[in-house]
PDB file of C-alpha atoms in Angstrom:
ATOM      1  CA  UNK A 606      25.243  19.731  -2.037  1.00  0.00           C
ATOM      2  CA  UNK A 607      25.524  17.827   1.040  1.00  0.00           C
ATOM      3  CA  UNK A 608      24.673  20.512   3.602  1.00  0.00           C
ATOM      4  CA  UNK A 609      26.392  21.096   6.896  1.00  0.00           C
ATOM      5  CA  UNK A 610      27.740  17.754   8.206  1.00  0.00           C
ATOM      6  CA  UNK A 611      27.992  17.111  12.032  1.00  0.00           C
ATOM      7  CA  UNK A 612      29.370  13.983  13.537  1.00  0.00           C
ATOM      8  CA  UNK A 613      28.322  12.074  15.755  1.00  0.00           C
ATOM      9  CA  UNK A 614      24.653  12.386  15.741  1.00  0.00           C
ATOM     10  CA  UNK A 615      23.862  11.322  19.126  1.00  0.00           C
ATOM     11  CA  UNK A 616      26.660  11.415  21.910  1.00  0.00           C
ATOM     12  CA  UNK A 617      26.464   9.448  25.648  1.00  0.00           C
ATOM     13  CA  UNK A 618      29.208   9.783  28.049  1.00  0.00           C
ATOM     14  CA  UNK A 619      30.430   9.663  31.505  1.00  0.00           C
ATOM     15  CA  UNK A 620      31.331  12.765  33.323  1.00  0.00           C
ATOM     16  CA  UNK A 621      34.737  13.868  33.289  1.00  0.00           C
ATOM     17  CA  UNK A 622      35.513  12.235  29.930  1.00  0.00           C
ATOM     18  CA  UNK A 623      36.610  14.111  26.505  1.00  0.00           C
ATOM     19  CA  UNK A 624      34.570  14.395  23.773  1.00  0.00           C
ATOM     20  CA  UNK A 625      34.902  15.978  21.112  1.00  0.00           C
ATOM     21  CA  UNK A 626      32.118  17.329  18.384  1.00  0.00           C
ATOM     22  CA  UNK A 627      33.036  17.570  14.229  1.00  0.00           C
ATOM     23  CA  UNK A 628      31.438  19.637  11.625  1.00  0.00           C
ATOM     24  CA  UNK A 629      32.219  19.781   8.240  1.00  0.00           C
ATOM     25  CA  UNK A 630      30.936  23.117   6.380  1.00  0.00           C
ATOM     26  CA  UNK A 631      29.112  23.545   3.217  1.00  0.00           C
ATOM     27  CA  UNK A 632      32.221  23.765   0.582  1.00  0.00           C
ATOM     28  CA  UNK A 633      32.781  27.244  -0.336  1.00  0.00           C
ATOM     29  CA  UNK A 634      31.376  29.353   2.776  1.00  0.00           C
ATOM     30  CA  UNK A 635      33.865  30.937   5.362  1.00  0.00           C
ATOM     31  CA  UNK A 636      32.269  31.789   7.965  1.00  0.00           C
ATOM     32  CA  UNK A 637      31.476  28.278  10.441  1.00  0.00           C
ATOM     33  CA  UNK A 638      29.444  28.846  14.132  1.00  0.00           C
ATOM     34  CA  UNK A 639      28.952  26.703  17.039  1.00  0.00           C
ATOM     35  CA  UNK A 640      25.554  26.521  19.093  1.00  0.00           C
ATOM     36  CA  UNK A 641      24.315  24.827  21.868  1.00  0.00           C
ATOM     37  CA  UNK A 642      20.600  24.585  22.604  1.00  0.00           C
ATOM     38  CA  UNK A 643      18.864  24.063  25.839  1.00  0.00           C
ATOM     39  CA  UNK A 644      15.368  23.853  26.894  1.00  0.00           C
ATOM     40  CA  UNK A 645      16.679  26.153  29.678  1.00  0.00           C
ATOM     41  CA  UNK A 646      18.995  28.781  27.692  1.00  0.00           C
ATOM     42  CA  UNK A 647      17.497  28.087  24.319  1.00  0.00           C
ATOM     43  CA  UNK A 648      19.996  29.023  21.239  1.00  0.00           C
ATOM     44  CA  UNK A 649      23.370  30.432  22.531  1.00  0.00           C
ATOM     45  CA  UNK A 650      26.051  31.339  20.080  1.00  0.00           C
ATOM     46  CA  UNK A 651      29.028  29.495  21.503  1.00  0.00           C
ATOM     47  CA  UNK A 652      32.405  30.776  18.884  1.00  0.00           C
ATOM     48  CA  UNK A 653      31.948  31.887  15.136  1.00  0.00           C
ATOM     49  CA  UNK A 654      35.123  31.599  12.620  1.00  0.00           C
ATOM     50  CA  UNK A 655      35.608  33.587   9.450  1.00  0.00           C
ATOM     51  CA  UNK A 656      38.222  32.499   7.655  1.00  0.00           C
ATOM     52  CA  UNK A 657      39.177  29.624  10.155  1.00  0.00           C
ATOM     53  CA  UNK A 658      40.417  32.468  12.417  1.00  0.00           C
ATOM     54  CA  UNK A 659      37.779  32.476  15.481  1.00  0.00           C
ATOM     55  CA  UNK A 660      36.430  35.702  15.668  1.00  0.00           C
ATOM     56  CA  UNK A 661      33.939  35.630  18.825  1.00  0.00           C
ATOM     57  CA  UNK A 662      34.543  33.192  21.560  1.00  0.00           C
ATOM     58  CA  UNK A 663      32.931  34.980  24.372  1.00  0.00           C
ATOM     59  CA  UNK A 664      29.683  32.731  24.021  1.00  0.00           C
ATOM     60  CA  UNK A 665      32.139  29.867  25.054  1.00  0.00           C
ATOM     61  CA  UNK A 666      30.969  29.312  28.860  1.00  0.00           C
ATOM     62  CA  UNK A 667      34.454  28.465  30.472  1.00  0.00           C
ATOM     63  CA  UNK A 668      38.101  26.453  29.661  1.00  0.00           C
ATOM     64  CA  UNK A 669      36.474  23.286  29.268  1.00  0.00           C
ATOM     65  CA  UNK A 670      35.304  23.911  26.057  1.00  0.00           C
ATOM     66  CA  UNK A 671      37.463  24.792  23.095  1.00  0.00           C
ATOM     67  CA  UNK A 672      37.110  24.950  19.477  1.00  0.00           C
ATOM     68  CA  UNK A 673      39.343  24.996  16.517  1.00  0.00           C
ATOM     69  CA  UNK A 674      39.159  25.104  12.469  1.00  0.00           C
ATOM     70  CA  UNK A 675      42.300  23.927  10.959  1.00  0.00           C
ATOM     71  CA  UNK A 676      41.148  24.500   7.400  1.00  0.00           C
ATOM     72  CA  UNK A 677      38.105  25.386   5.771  1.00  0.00           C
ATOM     73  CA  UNK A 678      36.571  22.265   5.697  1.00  0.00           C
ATOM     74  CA  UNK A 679      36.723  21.027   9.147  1.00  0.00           C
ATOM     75  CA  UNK A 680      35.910  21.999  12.787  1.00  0.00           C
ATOM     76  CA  UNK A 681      35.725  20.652  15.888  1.00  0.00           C
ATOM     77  CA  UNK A 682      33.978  21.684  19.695  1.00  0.00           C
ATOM     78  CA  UNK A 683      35.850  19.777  22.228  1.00  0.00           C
ATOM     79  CA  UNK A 684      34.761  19.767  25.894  1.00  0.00           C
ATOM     80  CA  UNK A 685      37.323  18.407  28.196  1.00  0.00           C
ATOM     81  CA  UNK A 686      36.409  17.430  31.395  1.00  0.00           C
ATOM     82  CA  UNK A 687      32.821  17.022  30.252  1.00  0.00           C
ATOM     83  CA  UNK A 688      30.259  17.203  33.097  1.00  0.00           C
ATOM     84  CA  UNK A 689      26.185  16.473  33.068  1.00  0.00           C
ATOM     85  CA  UNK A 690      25.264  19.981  32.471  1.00  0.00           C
ATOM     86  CA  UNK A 691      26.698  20.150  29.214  1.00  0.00           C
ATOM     87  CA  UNK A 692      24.142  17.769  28.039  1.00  0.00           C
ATOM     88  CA  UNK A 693      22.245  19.511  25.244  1.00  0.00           C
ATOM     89  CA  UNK A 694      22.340  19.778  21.224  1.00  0.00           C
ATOM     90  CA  UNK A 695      25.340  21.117  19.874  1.00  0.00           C
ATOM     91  CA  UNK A 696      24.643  22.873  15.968  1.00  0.00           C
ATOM     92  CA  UNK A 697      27.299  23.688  13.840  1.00  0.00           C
ATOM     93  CA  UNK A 698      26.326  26.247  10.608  1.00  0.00           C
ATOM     94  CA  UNK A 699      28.197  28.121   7.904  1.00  0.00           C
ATOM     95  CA  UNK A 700      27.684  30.993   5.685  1.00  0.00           C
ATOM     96  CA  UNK A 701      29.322  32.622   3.159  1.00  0.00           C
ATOM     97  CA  UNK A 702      28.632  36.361   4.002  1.00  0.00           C
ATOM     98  CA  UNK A 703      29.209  39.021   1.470  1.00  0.00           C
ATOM     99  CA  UNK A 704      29.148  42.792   2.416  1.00  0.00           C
ATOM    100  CA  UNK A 705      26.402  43.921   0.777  1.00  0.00           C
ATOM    101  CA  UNK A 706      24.962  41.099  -0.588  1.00  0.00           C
ATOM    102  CA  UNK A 707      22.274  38.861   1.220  1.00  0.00           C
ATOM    103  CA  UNK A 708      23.869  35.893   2.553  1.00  0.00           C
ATOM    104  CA  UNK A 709      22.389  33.218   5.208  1.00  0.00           C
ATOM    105  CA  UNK A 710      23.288  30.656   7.782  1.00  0.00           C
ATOM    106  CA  UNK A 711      22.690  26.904   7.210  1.00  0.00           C
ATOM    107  CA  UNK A 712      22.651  25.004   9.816  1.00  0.00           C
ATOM    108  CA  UNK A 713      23.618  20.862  10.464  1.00  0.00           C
ATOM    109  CA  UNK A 714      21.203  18.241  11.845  1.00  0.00           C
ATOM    110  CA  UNK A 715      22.899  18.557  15.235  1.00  0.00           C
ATOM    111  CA  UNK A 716      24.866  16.420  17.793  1.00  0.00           C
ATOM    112  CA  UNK A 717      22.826  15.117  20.924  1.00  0.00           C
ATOM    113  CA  UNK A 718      25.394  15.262  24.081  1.00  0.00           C
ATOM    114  CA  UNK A 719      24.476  13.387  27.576  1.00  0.00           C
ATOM    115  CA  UNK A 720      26.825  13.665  29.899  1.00  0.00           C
ATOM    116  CA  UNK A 721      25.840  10.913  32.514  1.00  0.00           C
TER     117      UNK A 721
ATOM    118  CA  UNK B1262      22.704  46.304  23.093  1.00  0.00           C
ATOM    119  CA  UNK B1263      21.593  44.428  19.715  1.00  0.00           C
ATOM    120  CA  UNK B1264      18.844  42.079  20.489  1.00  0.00           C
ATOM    121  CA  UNK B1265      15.724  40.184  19.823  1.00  0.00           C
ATOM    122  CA  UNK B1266      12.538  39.599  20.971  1.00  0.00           C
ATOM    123  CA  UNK B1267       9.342  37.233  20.423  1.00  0.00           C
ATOM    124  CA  UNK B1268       6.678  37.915  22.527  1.00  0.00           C
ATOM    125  CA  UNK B1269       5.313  34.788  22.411  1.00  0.00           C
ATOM    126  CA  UNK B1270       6.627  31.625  23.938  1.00  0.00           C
ATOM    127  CA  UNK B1271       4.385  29.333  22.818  1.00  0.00           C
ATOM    128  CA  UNK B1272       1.131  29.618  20.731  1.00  0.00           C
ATOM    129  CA  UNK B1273      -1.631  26.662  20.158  1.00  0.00           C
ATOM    130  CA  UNK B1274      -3.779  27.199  16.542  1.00  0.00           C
ATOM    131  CA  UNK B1275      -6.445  25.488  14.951  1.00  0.00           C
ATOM    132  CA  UNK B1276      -5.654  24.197  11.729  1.00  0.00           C
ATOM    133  CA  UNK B1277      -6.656  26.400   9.085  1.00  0.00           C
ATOM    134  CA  UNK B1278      -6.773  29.098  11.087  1.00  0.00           C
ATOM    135  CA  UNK B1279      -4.392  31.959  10.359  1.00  0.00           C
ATOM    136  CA  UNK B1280      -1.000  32.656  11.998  1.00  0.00           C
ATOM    137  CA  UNK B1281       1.138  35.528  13.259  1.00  0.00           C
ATOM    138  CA  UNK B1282       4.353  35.081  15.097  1.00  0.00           C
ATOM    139  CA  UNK B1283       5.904  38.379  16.588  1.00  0.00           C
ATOM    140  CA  UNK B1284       9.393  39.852  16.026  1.00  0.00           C
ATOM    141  CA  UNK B1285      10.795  43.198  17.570  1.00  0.00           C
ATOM    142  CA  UNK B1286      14.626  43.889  16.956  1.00  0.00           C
ATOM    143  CA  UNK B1287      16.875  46.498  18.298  1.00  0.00           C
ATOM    144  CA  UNK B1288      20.006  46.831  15.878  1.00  0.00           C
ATOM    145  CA  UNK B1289      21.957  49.977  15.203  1.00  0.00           C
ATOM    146  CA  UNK B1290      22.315  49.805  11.555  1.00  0.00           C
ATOM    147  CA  UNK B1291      20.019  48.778   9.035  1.00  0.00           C
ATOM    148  CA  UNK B1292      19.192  44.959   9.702  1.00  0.00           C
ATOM    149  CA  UNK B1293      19.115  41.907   7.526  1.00  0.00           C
ATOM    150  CA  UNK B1294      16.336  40.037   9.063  1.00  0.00           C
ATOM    151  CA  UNK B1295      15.635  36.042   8.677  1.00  0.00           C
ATOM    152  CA  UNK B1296      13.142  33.189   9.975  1.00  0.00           C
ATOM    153  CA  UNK B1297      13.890  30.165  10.480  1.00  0.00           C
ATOM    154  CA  UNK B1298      12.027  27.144  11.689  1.00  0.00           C
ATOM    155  CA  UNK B1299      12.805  24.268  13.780  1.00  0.00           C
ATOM    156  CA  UNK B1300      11.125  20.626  13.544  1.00  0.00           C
ATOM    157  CA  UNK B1301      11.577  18.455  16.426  1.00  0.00           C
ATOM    158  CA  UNK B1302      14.840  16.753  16.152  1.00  0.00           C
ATOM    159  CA  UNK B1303      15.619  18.507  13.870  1.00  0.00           C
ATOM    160  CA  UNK B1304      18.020  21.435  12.918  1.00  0.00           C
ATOM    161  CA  UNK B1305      17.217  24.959  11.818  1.00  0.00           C
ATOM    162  CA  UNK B1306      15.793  25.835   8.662  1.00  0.00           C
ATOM    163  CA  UNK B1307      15.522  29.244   6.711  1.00  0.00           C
ATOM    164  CA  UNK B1308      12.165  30.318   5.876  1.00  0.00           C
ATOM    165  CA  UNK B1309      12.759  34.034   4.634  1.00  0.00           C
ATOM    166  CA  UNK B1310      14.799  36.597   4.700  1.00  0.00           C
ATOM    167  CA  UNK B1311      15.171  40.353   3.991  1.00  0.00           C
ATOM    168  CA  UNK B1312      17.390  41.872   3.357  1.00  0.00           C
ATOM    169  CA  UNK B1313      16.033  45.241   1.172  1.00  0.00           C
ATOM    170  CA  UNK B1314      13.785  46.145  -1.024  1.00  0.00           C
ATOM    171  CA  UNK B1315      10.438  44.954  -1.093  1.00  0.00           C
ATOM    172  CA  UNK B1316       9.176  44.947   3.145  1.00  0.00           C
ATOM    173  CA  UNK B1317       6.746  42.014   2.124  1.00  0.00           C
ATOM    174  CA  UNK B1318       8.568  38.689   1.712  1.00  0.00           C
ATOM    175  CA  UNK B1319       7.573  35.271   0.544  1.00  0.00           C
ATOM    176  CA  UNK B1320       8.747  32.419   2.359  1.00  0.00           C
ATOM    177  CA  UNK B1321       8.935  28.575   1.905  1.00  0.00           C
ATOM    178  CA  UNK B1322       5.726  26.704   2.953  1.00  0.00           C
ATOM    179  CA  UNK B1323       3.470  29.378   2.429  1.00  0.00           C
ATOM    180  CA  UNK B1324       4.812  31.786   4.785  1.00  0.00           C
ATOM    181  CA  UNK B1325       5.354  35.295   4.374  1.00  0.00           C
ATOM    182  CA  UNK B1326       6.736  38.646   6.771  1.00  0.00           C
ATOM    183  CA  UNK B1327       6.148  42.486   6.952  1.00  0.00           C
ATOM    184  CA  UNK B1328       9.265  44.494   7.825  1.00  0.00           C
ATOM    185  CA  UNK B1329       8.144  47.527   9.623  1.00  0.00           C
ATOM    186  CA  UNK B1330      11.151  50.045  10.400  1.00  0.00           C
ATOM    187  CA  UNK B1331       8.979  52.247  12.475  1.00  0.00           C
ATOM    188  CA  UNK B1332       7.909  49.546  15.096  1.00  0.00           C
ATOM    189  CA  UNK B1333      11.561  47.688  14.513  1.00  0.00           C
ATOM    190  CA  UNK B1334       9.177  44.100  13.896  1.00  0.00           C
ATOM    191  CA  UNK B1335       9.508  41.385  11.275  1.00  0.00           C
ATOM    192  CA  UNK B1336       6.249  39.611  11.800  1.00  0.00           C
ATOM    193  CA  UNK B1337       5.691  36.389  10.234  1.00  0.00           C
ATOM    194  CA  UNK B1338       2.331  35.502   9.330  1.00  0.00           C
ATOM    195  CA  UNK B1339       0.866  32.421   7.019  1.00  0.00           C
ATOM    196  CA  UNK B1340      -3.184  32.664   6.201  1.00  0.00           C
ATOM    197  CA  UNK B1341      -4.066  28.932   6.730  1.00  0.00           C
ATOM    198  CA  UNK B1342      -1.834  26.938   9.205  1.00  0.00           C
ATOM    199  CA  UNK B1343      -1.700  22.931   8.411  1.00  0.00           C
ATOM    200  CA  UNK B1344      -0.610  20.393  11.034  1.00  0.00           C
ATOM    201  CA  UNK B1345       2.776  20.357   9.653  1.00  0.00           C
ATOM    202  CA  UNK B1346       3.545  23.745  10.972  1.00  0.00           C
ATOM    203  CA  UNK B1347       3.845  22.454  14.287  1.00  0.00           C
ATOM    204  CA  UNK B1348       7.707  23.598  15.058  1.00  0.00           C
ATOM    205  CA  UNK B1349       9.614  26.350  16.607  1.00  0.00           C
ATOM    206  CA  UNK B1350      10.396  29.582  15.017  1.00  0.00           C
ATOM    207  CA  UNK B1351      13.037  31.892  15.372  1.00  0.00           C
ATOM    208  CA  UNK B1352      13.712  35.308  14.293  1.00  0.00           C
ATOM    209  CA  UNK B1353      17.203  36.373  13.618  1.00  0.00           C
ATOM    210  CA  UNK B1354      18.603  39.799  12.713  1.00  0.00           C
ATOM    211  CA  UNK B1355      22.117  40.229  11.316  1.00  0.00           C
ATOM    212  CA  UNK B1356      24.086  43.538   9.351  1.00  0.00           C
ATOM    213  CA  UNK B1357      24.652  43.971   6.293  1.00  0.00           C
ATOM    214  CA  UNK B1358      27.684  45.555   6.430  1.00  0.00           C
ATOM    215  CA  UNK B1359      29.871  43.208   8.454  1.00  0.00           C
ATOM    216  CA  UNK B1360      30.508  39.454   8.916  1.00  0.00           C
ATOM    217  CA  UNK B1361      29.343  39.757  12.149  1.00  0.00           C
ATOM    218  CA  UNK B1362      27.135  37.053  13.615  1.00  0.00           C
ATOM    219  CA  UNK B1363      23.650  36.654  13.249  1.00  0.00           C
ATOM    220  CA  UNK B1364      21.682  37.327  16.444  1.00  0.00           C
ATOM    221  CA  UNK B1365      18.888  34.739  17.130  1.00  0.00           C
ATOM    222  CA  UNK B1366      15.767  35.207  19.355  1.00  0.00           C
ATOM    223  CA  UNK B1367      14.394  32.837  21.685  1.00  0.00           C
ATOM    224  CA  UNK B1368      11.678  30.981  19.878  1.00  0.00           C
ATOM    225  CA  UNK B1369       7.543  30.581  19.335  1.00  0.00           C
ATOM    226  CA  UNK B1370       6.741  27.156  19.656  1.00  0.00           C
ATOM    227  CA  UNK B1371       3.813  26.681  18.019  1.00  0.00           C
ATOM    228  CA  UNK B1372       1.430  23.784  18.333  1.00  0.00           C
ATOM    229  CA  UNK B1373      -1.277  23.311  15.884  1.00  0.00           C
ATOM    230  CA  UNK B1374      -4.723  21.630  17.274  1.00  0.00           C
ATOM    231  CA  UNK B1375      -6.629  19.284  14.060  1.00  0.00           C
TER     232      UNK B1375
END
């Protein structure tokens, strides 16, 4: 099992351009979650999907950033204008929760993001 | 309000010595309860979970955690601490009866002196 895949690794880029963040979840699980972690806000829940339809976005901090999940093996974070304090790691992880049974989140190696 | 706490922001051992890293929850229904570490650079990784039965569980690496209902805390603890333990931990608490999402606490970062 490859694991949760995030592309790219590292990120640089201007202010005010696009870029956009890809994850590809462990085959099988249906529920896919977006992070971002800060030295300053630590680990902040950004959208979480279950079934590719996105259940929780309120974590998402404004307009510039959306997220989608077009099928179950793909999603993307996209923050458009980006701007220098959205500089941070951005984690992607999926689960595969079952009511009543124990289930857990694994998460991907991460994308570094500077905005310069 | 669900939420979690650690205590601790950062804690320095000596190698060997023992370890406890705090956990206090407040969820409304019974929890499911993980820990998960993070290596620098690196991303998270589960160390335990529980999620019933047993309120003792063995981790990876050597760790292990006490669920306590009456104090709502998920302590992790490991007896001997080597220098490889250096990392951040988080505690997490999710249900058990929805898909909702798992609610992560802020981190310990624990440094580990030779």
């Amino acid at each position: 099992d490859a694991g949760v895949i995030q592309s790219p690794r590292h990120e640089v880029t201007e202010m005010g351009q696009e870029v956009t963040l890809r994850c590809k979840p462990i085959s099988g699980h249906n529920s896919l979650f977006w992070y971002r972690q800060t030295m300053m806000r630590g680990l902040e829940l950004l959208i979480y999907f279950n079934n590719n339809v996105p259940i929780d976005d309120s974590g998402m901090p404004e307009d510039r950033f959306s997220a989608k999940m077009p099928n179950a093996s793909f999603s993307t974070l996209k923050i458009q204008p980006s701007e220098p304090r959205d500089s941070a790691v951005y984690f992607c992880a999926s689960s595969f929760p079952v009511e009543g049974l124990d289930y857990e989140q694994y998460f991907g190696p991460g994308t570094r993001l500077t905005v310069t | 309000a669900q939420s979690v706490t650690q205590p601790d922001i950062h804690i320095t051992v000596s190698e060997g010595a023992s370890l406890e890293l705090r956990c206090n929850y407040s969820y409304g229904a019974t929890p499911y309860l993980f820990w998960y570490v993070q290596s620098p650079g690196q991303g998270l990784q589960l160390l335990l979970k529980y999620f019933s039965g047993d309120t003792l569980v063995q981790g990876i690496k050597g760790f292990e955690a006490e669920f306590k209902r009456s104090q709502s805390s998920f302590n992790l603890r490991k007896p001997s601490v080597h220098w490889s333990d250096a990392a951040e931990y988080f505690c997490a608490v999710g249900s058990k009866t929805s898909y909702d999402k798992v609610i992560f606490g802020p981190g310990t970062s624990l440094s580990v002196i030779p």
